[in-house]
Short mmCIF file of C-alpha atoms in Angstrom, two decimals:
data_model
loop_
_atom_site.label_atom_id
_atom_site.label_comp_id
_atom_site.label_asym_id
_atom_site.label_seq_id
_atom_site.Cartn_x
_atom_site.Cartn_y
_atom_site.Cartn_z
CA MET A 1 0.04 -0.40 -0.69
CA THR A 2 1.66 3.30 -1.04
CA ASP A 3 1.46 6.33 1.30
CA ARG A 4 0.67 8.15 -1.06
CA TRP A 5 -3.34 7.64 -0.54
CA ALA A 6 -4.75 7.27 3.50
CA PRO A 7 -5.31 3.87 4.30
CA VAL A 8 -9.11 4.11 3.83
CA ALA A 9 -10.82 5.38 0.41
CA LEU A 10 -13.91 6.16 -0.52
CA VAL A 11 -16.29 4.98 -3.83
CA LEU A 12 -19.22 7.31 -4.44
CA VAL A 13 -21.64 5.72 -6.35
CA SER A 14 -24.37 7.63 -7.69
CA HIS A 15 -27.30 7.11 -10.91
CA SER A 16 -25.53 10.03 -12.19
CA ARG A 17 -22.17 10.06 -13.40
CA ALA A 18 -21.53 14.29 -12.62
CA LEU A 19 -22.73 13.67 -9.39
CA ALA A 20 -20.91 11.31 -8.59
CA GLU A 21 -17.79 12.74 -9.93
CA GLY A 22 -18.82 16.74 -8.94
CA ALA A 23 -19.37 14.84 -5.11
CA ALA A 24 -15.77 13.58 -5.05
CA GLU A 25 -14.18 16.97 -6.52
CA VAL A 26 -15.82 18.74 -3.80
CA ALA A 27 -14.49 16.01 -0.98
CA ALA A 28 -11.06 15.76 -2.71
CA GLN A 29 -11.05 19.47 -2.57
CA MET A 30 -11.56 19.18 1.33
CA ALA A 31 -9.07 15.80 1.81
CA PRO A 32 -6.45 15.28 -0.87
CA GLY A 33 -5.01 12.76 0.50
CA VAL A 34 -8.03 10.28 0.25
CA LEU A 35 -8.41 7.66 -2.71
CA ILE A 36 -11.97 8.67 -3.80
CA VAL A 37 -13.52 6.74 -6.87
CA PRO A 38 -16.33 7.76 -8.28
CA ALA A 39 -18.73 5.04 -10.33
CA GLY A 40 -21.69 6.99 -11.68
CA GLY A 41 -24.20 6.53 -14.68
CA THR A 42 -24.80 3.68 -16.61
CA ASP A 43 -22.05 2.34 -19.02
CA GLY A 44 -23.31 4.44 -21.54
CA GLY A 45 -22.77 7.20 -19.31
CA GLY A 46 -26.93 7.86 -19.03
CA LEU A 47 -28.77 7.46 -15.83
CA GLY A 48 -28.84 4.71 -13.24
CA THR A 49 -26.27 1.99 -11.98
CA SER A 50 -23.83 0.12 -13.54
CA PHE A 51 -22.63 -3.20 -11.53
CA ASP A 52 -18.96 -3.22 -13.40
CA LEU A 53 -18.47 0.72 -12.86
CA VAL A 54 -19.02 -0.16 -9.39
CA GLU A 55 -17.20 -3.30 -8.74
CA VAL A 56 -14.37 -1.84 -11.13
CA ALA A 57 -14.62 1.03 -8.64
CA LEU A 58 -14.45 -0.56 -5.70
CA ARG A 59 -11.57 -2.79 -6.88
CA ARG A 60 -9.63 -0.14 -7.69
CA ALA A 61 -10.43 1.38 -4.08
CA THR A 62 -9.17 -1.51 -2.66
CA ASP A 63 -6.47 -3.20 -5.16
CA ASP A 64 -3.40 -2.02 -3.30
CA GLY A 65 -4.94 -3.36 0.35
CA ARG A 66 -6.68 -0.51 1.34
CA SER A 67 -9.94 -0.67 2.80
CA ALA A 68 -12.97 1.52 1.42
CA VAL A 69 -16.52 3.07 2.84
CA VAL A 70 -19.11 3.17 -0.13
CA VAL A 71 -21.55 5.89 -0.13
CA ALA A 72 -24.27 5.33 -2.36
CA ASP A 73 -27.38 8.18 -3.07
CA LEU A 74 -30.61 6.66 -3.99
CA GLY A 75 -32.32 2.81 -4.19
CA SER A 76 -30.68 1.40 -6.75
CA ALA A 77 -28.01 2.52 -6.04
CA VAL A 78 -27.56 1.18 -2.88
CA LEU A 79 -28.84 -2.11 -3.84
CA THR A 80 -26.19 -2.17 -7.05
CA ALA A 81 -23.51 -1.47 -4.03
CA GLU A 82 -24.13 -4.24 -2.59
CA SER A 83 -24.73 -6.73 -4.81
CA VAL A 84 -21.48 -6.20 -5.66
CA LEU A 85 -20.51 -6.38 -2.16
CA GLU A 86 -21.44 -9.62 -2.52
CA LEU A 87 -20.18 -10.91 -5.53
CA VAL A 88 -16.91 -9.77 -4.85
CA GLU A 89 -14.43 -12.54 -2.89
CA GLY A 90 -14.32 -12.20 0.82
CA HIS A 91 -10.61 -10.67 1.11
CA VAL A 92 -12.37 -7.81 -0.61
CA ALA A 93 -16.03 -7.05 0.76
CA GLU A 94 -14.47 -7.36 4.63
CA ARG A 95 -12.19 -4.69 4.23
CA VAL A 96 -15.58 -2.94 2.64
CA ARG A 97 -18.24 -1.08 4.36
CA LEU A 98 -21.45 0.51 2.83
CA ALA A 99 -22.30 3.39 4.73
CA ASP A 100 -25.91 4.85 5.58
CA ALA A 101 -25.65 8.59 5.02
CA PRO A 102 -26.26 11.62 2.78
CA PHE A 103 -23.98 11.20 -0.15
CA VAL A 104 -22.33 14.87 -0.70
CA GLU A 105 -22.44 15.44 3.30
CA GLY A 106 -21.44 11.74 4.00
CA ALA A 107 -19.16 11.79 1.35
CA VAL A 108 -17.49 15.15 2.90
CA ALA A 109 -17.12 14.07 6.57
CA ALA A 110 -16.18 10.09 5.53
CA ALA A 111 -13.12 11.99 2.80
CA VAL A 112 -11.97 14.82 5.75
CA THR A 113 -12.18 11.78 8.50
CA ALA A 114 -10.44 9.42 6.35
CA HIS A 115 -7.67 12.52 5.50
CA GLY A 116 -6.59 12.07 8.96
CA ARG A 117 -5.89 8.94 8.58
CA ALA A 118 -8.75 7.33 10.91
CA ASP A 119 -9.43 3.36 10.47
CA LEU A 120 -12.43 2.18 8.22
CA GLY A 121 -14.85 1.88 11.75
CA ALA A 122 -14.03 5.89 12.19
CA VAL A 123 -14.38 7.21 8.47
CA LEU A 124 -18.14 4.98 8.45
CA ALA A 125 -18.74 6.93 11.38
CA SER A 126 -18.25 9.84 10.07
CA ALA A 127 -20.36 9.36 7.13
CA GLN A 128 -23.64 7.90 8.73
CA ALA A 129 -23.11 10.99 12.05
CA ALA A 130 -23.78 13.39 9.03
CA ALA A 131 -27.28 12.65 8.88
CA ALA A 132 -27.63 14.01 11.79
CA THR A 133 -26.33 17.42 10.84
CA PHE A 134 -29.53 17.85 9.22
CA GLY A 135 -31.41 17.86 12.84
CA PRO A 136 -35.10 18.25 12.85
CA VAL A 137 -36.98 20.39 9.97
CA ASP A 138 -38.10 22.99 12.39
CA VAL A 139 -34.94 23.63 14.44
CA GLU A 140 -34.29 28.02 13.65
CA ARG A 141 -31.46 27.68 11.19
CA THR A 142 -29.15 30.31 13.43
CA ALA A 143 -26.01 29.74 14.20
CA PRO A 144 -25.99 28.47 17.77
CA ALA A 145 -22.82 29.87 19.93
CA ALA A 146 -23.10 32.86 21.18
CA ALA A 147 -19.87 34.25 21.33
CA PRO A 148 -18.28 35.98 24.08
CA PRO A 149 -16.92 38.83 24.87
CA ALA A 150 -14.59 40.12 22.38
CA ALA A 151 -12.26 41.72 25.13
CA ALA A 152 -12.06 39.47 27.32
CA GLY A 153 -8.12 38.68 26.38
CA GLY A 154 -7.85 42.23 25.77
CA THR A 155 -5.08 41.83 22.93
CA SER A 156 -4.74 43.70 20.25
CA GLY A 157 -5.49 41.03 17.86
CA GLY A 158 -8.13 39.24 19.94
CA ALA A 159 -6.95 36.34 20.69
CA THR A 160 -6.62 35.01 23.91
CA ALA A 161 -3.60 33.20 25.38
CA PRO A 162 -4.73 29.37 26.44
CA VAL A 163 -5.84 28.88 30.41
CA VAL A 164 -6.53 26.07 32.05
CA ASP A 165 -9.75 25.68 33.60
CA ASP A 166 -11.30 24.11 36.75
CA ASP A 167 -12.32 20.85 34.93
CA GLY A 168 -8.47 20.45 33.28
CA SER A 169 -10.21 21.52 29.80
CA VAL A 170 -7.49 24.09 28.35
CA ARG A 171 -9.35 27.15 27.07
CA ALA A 172 -8.78 30.01 24.32
CA THR A 173 -10.77 32.50 22.03
CA ALA A 174 -9.63 33.15 18.18
CA VAL A 175 -10.94 36.11 16.22
CA LEU A 176 -12.09 34.56 12.75
CA ARG A 177 -10.19 36.69 10.22
CA ASN A 178 -11.19 35.39 6.68
CA PRO A 179 -13.83 37.00 4.58
CA LEU A 180 -15.76 34.02 4.35
CA GLY A 181 -15.76 33.21 7.25
CA LEU A 182 -15.85 28.78 8.90
CA HIS A 183 -16.80 27.98 5.44
CA ALA A 184 -15.84 24.51 3.95
CA ARG A 185 -12.03 24.70 3.46
CA PRO A 186 -10.96 26.23 6.67
CA ALA A 187 -13.66 23.54 8.49
CA ALA A 188 -11.55 20.58 6.48
CA LEU A 189 -8.23 22.23 7.24
CA ILE A 190 -9.37 22.73 10.94
CA VAL A 191 -9.97 18.54 11.25
CA ARG A 192 -7.43 17.77 8.81
CA MET A 193 -4.35 19.57 10.84
CA LEU A 194 -6.54 18.43 14.95
CA ALA A 195 -5.79 15.09 14.06
CA HIS A 196 -2.26 15.04 14.62
CA TYR A 197 -2.63 16.15 17.70
CA ASP A 198 -3.21 13.38 20.76
CA ALA A 199 -6.38 15.57 21.96
CA LYS A 200 -10.11 15.75 21.93
CA VAL A 201 -11.13 19.67 20.87
CA GLN A 202 -14.17 21.44 20.23
CA VAL A 203 -15.17 25.52 18.57
CA ASN A 204 -17.61 27.31 20.12
CA GLY A 205 -18.58 24.07 22.01
CA VAL A 206 -19.28 21.18 18.83
CA ASN A 207 -16.62 18.55 18.14
CA ALA A 208 -13.36 20.19 15.75
CA ALA A 209 -13.00 16.33 14.51
CA SER A 210 -15.92 16.84 12.16
CA VAL A 211 -16.21 19.03 9.75
CA LEU A 212 -19.80 19.35 8.82
CA ASP A 213 -20.50 20.43 12.99
CA LEU A 214 -17.85 22.81 12.62
CA MET A 215 -19.54 24.59 8.93
CA LYS A 216 -22.73 24.07 10.64
CA LEU A 217 -21.86 27.03 13.22
CA GLY A 218 -22.16 29.30 10.11
CA ALA A 219 -19.17 31.31 11.93
CA VAL A 220 -18.48 35.03 9.66
CA LYS A 221 -15.89 37.36 10.05
CA ASP A 222 -14.98 39.16 13.15
CA ASP A 223 -16.90 36.69 15.09
CA VAL A 224 -15.04 34.69 18.46
CA LEU A 225 -14.54 31.47 18.66
CA THR A 226 -13.87 30.05 21.18
CA VAL A 227 -11.62 26.75 21.53
CA SER A 228 -11.57 24.12 24.06
CA ALA A 229 -9.81 21.19 24.60
CA GLN A 230 -8.83 17.95 26.47
CA GLY A 231 -6.01 15.20 26.68
CA PRO A 232 -2.49 15.16 26.56
CA GLN A 233 -1.72 17.61 24.09
CA ALA A 234 -4.28 19.72 24.83
CA VAL A 235 -2.35 22.73 25.04
CA GLU A 236 -0.87 22.36 21.78
CA ALA A 237 -3.62 21.66 19.71
CA VAL A 238 -5.71 25.01 21.26
CA THR A 239 -2.25 26.83 21.25
CA ARG A 240 -2.30 25.36 16.99
CA LEU A 241 -5.90 26.64 15.69
CA VAL A 242 -5.90 29.91 17.59
CA GLU A 243 -3.10 30.75 15.63
CA ASP A 244 -4.85 29.15 12.13
CA VAL A 245 -7.57 31.12 13.15
CA GLU A 246 -6.01 34.13 13.60
CA ALA A 247 -4.03 34.18 10.19
CA GLY A 248 -6.86 33.66 8.35
CA PHE A 249 -6.21 30.49 6.92
CA GLY A 250 -4.27 31.78 4.40
CA GLU A 251 -7.26 33.96 3.43
CA VAL A 252 -5.98 36.36 4.19
CA MET B 1 -37.81 -36.44 -15.37
CA THR B 2 -35.65 -33.84 -14.70
CA LEU B 3 -34.51 -30.24 -15.86
CA ASP B 4 -31.23 -28.91 -17.44
CA ALA B 5 -28.65 -26.22 -18.18
CA ALA B 6 -30.57 -26.31 -22.51
CA TRP B 7 -34.08 -26.31 -20.07
CA ALA B 8 -32.79 -23.05 -18.15
CA VAL B 9 -31.15 -21.67 -21.24
CA ASP B 10 -34.53 -21.89 -23.07
CA TRP B 11 -36.17 -20.45 -20.44
CA VAL B 12 -33.72 -17.55 -20.62
CA ARG B 13 -34.38 -17.23 -24.31
CA ARG B 14 -38.19 -17.08 -23.54
CA SER B 15 -37.87 -14.54 -21.01
CA ALA B 16 -36.29 -12.36 -23.27
CA ALA B 17 -38.87 -12.59 -25.79
CA THR B 18 -41.64 -12.41 -23.28
CA VAL B 19 -40.26 -8.83 -21.55
CA ALA B 20 -39.58 -7.29 -25.04
CA GLU B 21 -43.04 -8.57 -26.59
CA HIS B 22 -44.37 -7.14 -23.21
CA ARG B 23 -42.06 -4.11 -23.21
CA ASP B 24 -44.73 -1.32 -24.16
CA GLU B 25 -47.35 -2.69 -21.28
CA LEU B 26 -44.74 -2.78 -18.90
CA VAL B 27 -43.03 0.55 -19.82
CA GLU B 28 -47.18 1.69 -19.43
CA LEU B 29 -47.52 0.17 -15.86
CA ASP B 30 -44.49 1.57 -14.40
CA ARG B 31 -45.58 4.90 -15.85
CA GLN B 32 -48.64 4.92 -13.68
CA ILE B 33 -46.92 4.29 -10.70
CA GLY B 34 -43.77 4.98 -10.83
CA ASP B 35 -40.72 6.07 -14.06
CA GLY B 36 -41.46 4.18 -16.75
CA ASP B 37 -38.54 3.01 -17.56
CA HIS B 38 -39.13 -0.77 -15.90
CA GLY B 39 -40.21 -1.87 -19.40
CA GLU B 40 -37.07 -0.76 -21.50
CA ASN B 41 -34.75 -1.92 -17.96
CA MET B 42 -35.77 -5.21 -18.27
CA ASN B 43 -35.56 -5.57 -22.36
CA ARG B 44 -32.55 -3.82 -22.32
CA GLY B 45 -31.14 -6.16 -19.88
CA PHE B 46 -32.62 -10.12 -21.02
CA ARG B 47 -31.47 -8.91 -24.86
CA ALA B 48 -27.96 -8.56 -23.41
CA VAL B 49 -28.35 -11.38 -22.14
CA VAL B 50 -29.10 -13.11 -24.86
CA ALA B 51 -26.66 -11.82 -27.06
CA LYS B 52 -24.21 -12.96 -24.12
CA LEU B 53 -25.59 -16.98 -24.42
CA ASP B 54 -25.08 -16.51 -28.55
CA ALA B 55 -21.97 -15.63 -27.85
CA LEU B 56 -20.70 -18.62 -26.29
CA ASP B 57 -18.29 -21.48 -27.35
CA ALA B 58 -20.04 -24.55 -25.43
CA PRO B 59 -23.35 -24.29 -24.29
CA PRO B 60 -23.56 -24.05 -20.64
CA ALA B 61 -22.94 -27.04 -18.37
CA SER B 62 -25.34 -26.62 -15.51
CA VAL B 63 -28.40 -24.76 -14.25
CA GLY B 64 -26.66 -23.25 -12.58
CA ASP B 65 -23.98 -21.37 -14.74
CA VAL B 66 -26.79 -20.03 -16.50
CA MET B 67 -28.83 -18.59 -13.64
CA ARG B 68 -24.65 -16.39 -13.18
CA LEU B 69 -24.82 -15.43 -16.11
CA VAL B 70 -27.90 -14.18 -16.11
CA ALA B 71 -27.19 -12.50 -13.26
CA THR B 72 -24.48 -10.91 -13.64
CA THR B 73 -25.58 -9.18 -17.40
CA LEU B 74 -28.92 -8.50 -15.56
CA MET B 75 -26.96 -6.24 -12.57
CA SER B 76 -24.45 -4.41 -15.06
CA THR B 77 -27.55 -3.61 -17.76
CA VAL B 78 -30.68 -3.03 -16.74
CA GLY B 79 -30.00 -0.03 -14.74
CA GLY B 80 -33.02 0.96 -12.74
CA ALA B 81 -33.66 -1.25 -9.13
CA ALA B 82 -35.15 -4.40 -11.05
CA GLY B 83 -30.93 -4.81 -11.77
CA PRO B 84 -29.93 -5.93 -8.82
CA LEU B 85 -33.38 -7.37 -7.32
CA TYR B 86 -33.39 -9.53 -10.35
CA GLY B 87 -29.24 -10.35 -10.51
CA THR B 88 -29.68 -10.93 -6.98
CA ALA B 89 -32.77 -13.60 -7.73
CA TYR B 90 -30.65 -15.18 -10.92
CA LEU B 91 -27.52 -15.14 -8.44
CA ARG B 92 -28.74 -16.84 -5.00
CA ALA B 93 -30.65 -19.07 -8.04
CA SER B 94 -27.27 -20.01 -9.46
CA LYS B 95 -26.26 -21.35 -6.18
CA SER B 96 -28.35 -23.53 -5.53
CA GLY B 97 -28.75 -24.65 -9.12
CA ALA B 98 -25.53 -26.31 -9.55
CA ALA B 99 -26.13 -29.11 -10.30
CA THR B 100 -26.40 -30.78 -13.68
CA ALA B 101 -30.30 -31.70 -13.89
CA LEU B 102 -33.21 -30.49 -11.48
CA GLY B 103 -35.61 -32.16 -9.72
CA SER B 104 -38.68 -31.19 -8.69
CA ASP B 105 -36.91 -30.64 -5.61
CA GLY B 106 -34.84 -28.79 -6.77
CA VAL B 107 -36.54 -26.28 -8.75
CA VAL B 108 -38.12 -25.55 -5.44
CA ALA B 109 -34.54 -24.83 -3.67
CA LEU B 110 -33.79 -22.76 -7.12
CA LEU B 111 -37.27 -20.51 -6.68
CA GLU B 112 -36.39 -20.37 -2.90
CA ALA B 113 -33.23 -19.14 -3.18
CA ALA B 114 -34.60 -16.44 -5.61
CA LEU B 115 -37.02 -14.93 -3.79
CA ASP B 116 -34.38 -14.88 -0.81
CA GLY B 117 -32.59 -12.88 -2.75
CA ILE B 118 -35.67 -10.39 -3.74
CA VAL B 119 -36.65 -10.03 0.05
CA THR B 120 -33.09 -10.13 0.89
CA ARG B 121 -31.67 -7.10 -1.61
CA GLY B 122 -35.17 -4.93 -1.33
CA ARG B 123 -36.13 -5.50 2.13
CA ALA B 124 -39.54 -5.86 1.02
CA HIS B 125 -41.86 -8.07 2.49
CA GLU B 126 -45.84 -9.50 1.34
CA GLY B 127 -48.24 -6.63 1.12
CA GLU B 128 -46.43 -3.82 0.02
CA LYS B 129 -46.68 -4.26 -3.78
CA THR B 130 -43.60 -5.51 -5.08
CA MET B 131 -42.30 -8.47 -7.03
CA VAL B 132 -42.43 -9.88 -3.27
CA ASP B 133 -46.10 -10.29 -4.11
CA ALA B 134 -45.82 -12.62 -7.63
CA TRP B 135 -43.21 -14.41 -6.21
CA THR B 136 -44.20 -15.52 -2.95
CA PRO B 137 -47.56 -17.07 -3.80
CA ALA B 138 -45.67 -18.80 -6.72
CA VAL B 139 -43.08 -20.22 -4.24
CA ALA B 140 -45.70 -21.81 -2.14
CA ALA B 141 -47.63 -22.87 -5.43
CA ALA B 142 -44.35 -24.97 -5.73
CA VAL B 143 -43.77 -26.33 -2.59
CA ASP B 144 -47.46 -27.85 -2.80
CA ALA B 145 -47.20 -29.55 -6.36
CA ALA B 146 -43.81 -30.76 -5.06
CA ASP B 147 -44.85 -31.85 -1.85
CA HIS B 148 -47.53 -33.76 -4.09
CA GLY B 149 -45.45 -35.35 -6.48
CA ALA B 150 -45.81 -33.40 -9.24
CA PRO B 151 -42.32 -33.56 -11.50
CA PRO B 152 -40.47 -30.49 -12.71
CA SER B 153 -42.64 -29.17 -15.24
CA ALA B 154 -45.57 -29.36 -13.37
CA VAL B 155 -44.41 -27.40 -10.28
CA LEU B 156 -43.28 -24.88 -12.52
CA ALA B 157 -46.65 -24.73 -13.75
CA ALA B 158 -48.66 -24.29 -10.66
CA ALA B 159 -45.48 -21.14 -9.61
CA ALA B 160 -46.32 -19.79 -13.04
CA ARG B 161 -50.20 -19.52 -11.82
CA GLY B 162 -48.95 -18.88 -8.43
CA ALA B 163 -47.24 -15.99 -9.98
CA HIS B 164 -49.97 -14.39 -12.14
CA GLU B 165 -52.65 -14.61 -8.64
CA GLY B 166 -50.31 -12.79 -6.71
CA ALA B 167 -49.42 -9.65 -9.32
CA ALA B 168 -53.56 -9.62 -10.23
CA ALA B 169 -53.30 -9.10 -6.06
CA THR B 170 -51.23 -6.63 -6.18
CA VAL B 171 -53.44 -3.69 -7.60
CA ALA B 172 -55.27 -3.82 -4.97
CA LEU B 173 -52.63 -2.60 -2.79
CA VAL B 174 -51.13 0.03 -1.80
CA ALA B 175 -47.67 0.17 -1.95
CA THR B 176 -45.53 1.08 1.02
CA LYS B 177 -42.11 -0.47 -0.74
CA GLY B 178 -40.00 0.80 -3.94
CA ARG B 179 -41.06 4.43 -6.31
CA ALA B 180 -44.26 3.70 -6.24
CA SER B 181 -44.67 4.51 -2.53
CA TYR B 182 -44.01 8.05 -3.21
CA LEU B 183 -47.72 8.02 -3.93
CA GLY B 184 -49.28 6.37 -1.12
CA GLU B 185 -53.05 5.65 -2.04
CA ARG B 186 -52.60 6.53 -5.70
CA SER B 187 -50.74 3.68 -6.33
CA ALA B 188 -53.50 1.73 -5.00
CA GLY B 189 -55.98 0.17 -8.68
CA HIS B 190 -52.97 -0.44 -10.59
CA LEU B 191 -50.58 -3.95 -11.59
CA ASP B 192 -47.74 -3.40 -9.75
CA PRO B 193 -44.63 -3.51 -12.58
CA GLY B 194 -42.37 -5.71 -11.09
CA ALA B 195 -44.94 -8.39 -9.76
CA ARG B 196 -46.28 -8.03 -13.55
CA SER B 197 -42.50 -8.87 -15.22
CA SER B 198 -41.58 -11.97 -12.34
CA GLU B 199 -45.31 -13.16 -13.86
CA LEU B 200 -44.15 -13.40 -17.23
CA ILE B 201 -40.41 -14.55 -16.25
CA LEU B 202 -42.00 -17.30 -13.95
CA ARG B 203 -44.48 -18.49 -17.24
CA ALA B 204 -41.35 -18.62 -19.45
CA ALA B 205 -40.12 -20.99 -16.90
CA ALA B 206 -43.05 -23.03 -16.75
CA GLU B 207 -43.02 -23.37 -21.12
CA ALA B 208 -39.43 -24.54 -21.02
CA ALA B 209 -40.25 -26.92 -18.42
CA ALA B 210 -43.38 -27.68 -21.18
CA ALA B 211 -41.75 -28.27 -24.13
CA ALA B 212 -38.64 -29.99 -23.05
CA ASP B 213 -41.27 -32.73 -21.46
#
C-alpha cells in the first residue's frame, strides 16, 4: 500500500456520472490525501447504476490493500453496491463498508476523517453521523453558539492565551479573520490539522473533528471562537488552532 | 424427468422474448406508479443476456452457470432497481442450481433461493406491492405441488399460476416499498410492474419445462 493515499478510500456510487464526479471533486478538495473513486451512471453514461462500474471502482479503491467506505445516493445505487459486495471475493468485501449516509455530506465528512488516517470504523461512523447534521426540520437555522465578549483577552489581536479551567480543559479564544468565515475549506483544514494531536477539541462547543459540525456553526468574519480541548496535547492543539484562526487560514 | 442447462437456456430465451413482447405494457404500468423505465430496462437487460448466450463457445454445463450469466448481465445492464433485485434472485438461484439436472425438489430450492434474494436485497415483505407479491405465492404453489409428487414441469406450472394470481392481487394494494410508495393511496388500482414482469418470467420457465417434457 503506497503512502500517497490514506488507508481508507471512498467509493461514491450515484445514479448520475456528473453527480458522482462532482461529489468526488468537492470531497477531494477538502481531503486531498484520500483516494476517492466515483462510480456514477450506467455503462453508457445515462442515469442509473452499473454493476460493472461499481465493481471496477471498488477494486480500484481496494486493490492496494486499502479499506474502503462506499457512499451511495438513491435506492438502486445502494442495491447495486450491496450486490457487488455480495459477489466480490471475501477478502475484498471484509475491507469494505457501505455507509447509510446522505450522499454529499456523507462523502465530505468521511473524506475529511479518512484524510487524518482514521481507521475504517471511524470513517464509516463519520459518514453516518452526517445525517444527524440535518436535525429536525423546525429547528432554527441560526448559529447556536453565542460568542463570548471579544474583550476578554484584551490583546490587540483579539486572541487569548490558553488557560486551564477547573475541569482540566484548556481554553482560549480567537477571532475569525478570513472574509468567508468558517466555510468548507477552513473547516476541513481544522479537522485535518487536529488529527495530528492527541486531544479532543471543541470550537464553540461542537466537535472540531467533524467538518460538518464546524460548518454548521455558521461562524463569519469577526466572530469570536471559543476553543477548548482535553487530553495530553490539549495545550498544543489549542495554541495551533488559535494561530490558524488568527492567520485567517491563509485567506487574508 | 429432470430439468437441465438446456432448459435453463430455453427459459432465459423465452423470458427475453416475453419481456420484449410486453415491453410497452411494462412501460405503461411503470409510468402509472413509477418512473416508466421498467419495460425498457428489462428489455435491454434480457437482450444483453441473449447476446451473451449467443456468444458462448460452448453451451453452459449447468443450470447454475446459466443463472450466474443472467445475474451478472442483468446487474450490469438494467440500470434501475430491477437490476440488482433480479440479479440477486438469479445469483442466489445459481448457487442452488449448481447441479447439472434439477428434480422437483431442485426446482423448489431454486425458486426459494430466488425469492430469498429479492427479499434480502429489497428488504420487502409480502403485501407491499412489489415483485415479492408475485414470487411468494409462486413459491408456495411450487412447494405444494412438489409435496404432492408433481414432476418439475408441473411444479413450474403451479409456480406460474401462483405468480399470476399474486401479481393480479397487487392491483388492490397500496405500495409501501419502492418508487410507487411515493404515491401512497394513489398507487392502489394499478398492477405492479415488477410483479407483472415476475409473472411473465415464471410463465416462461413453465413453458420451457413443458417444451422439454
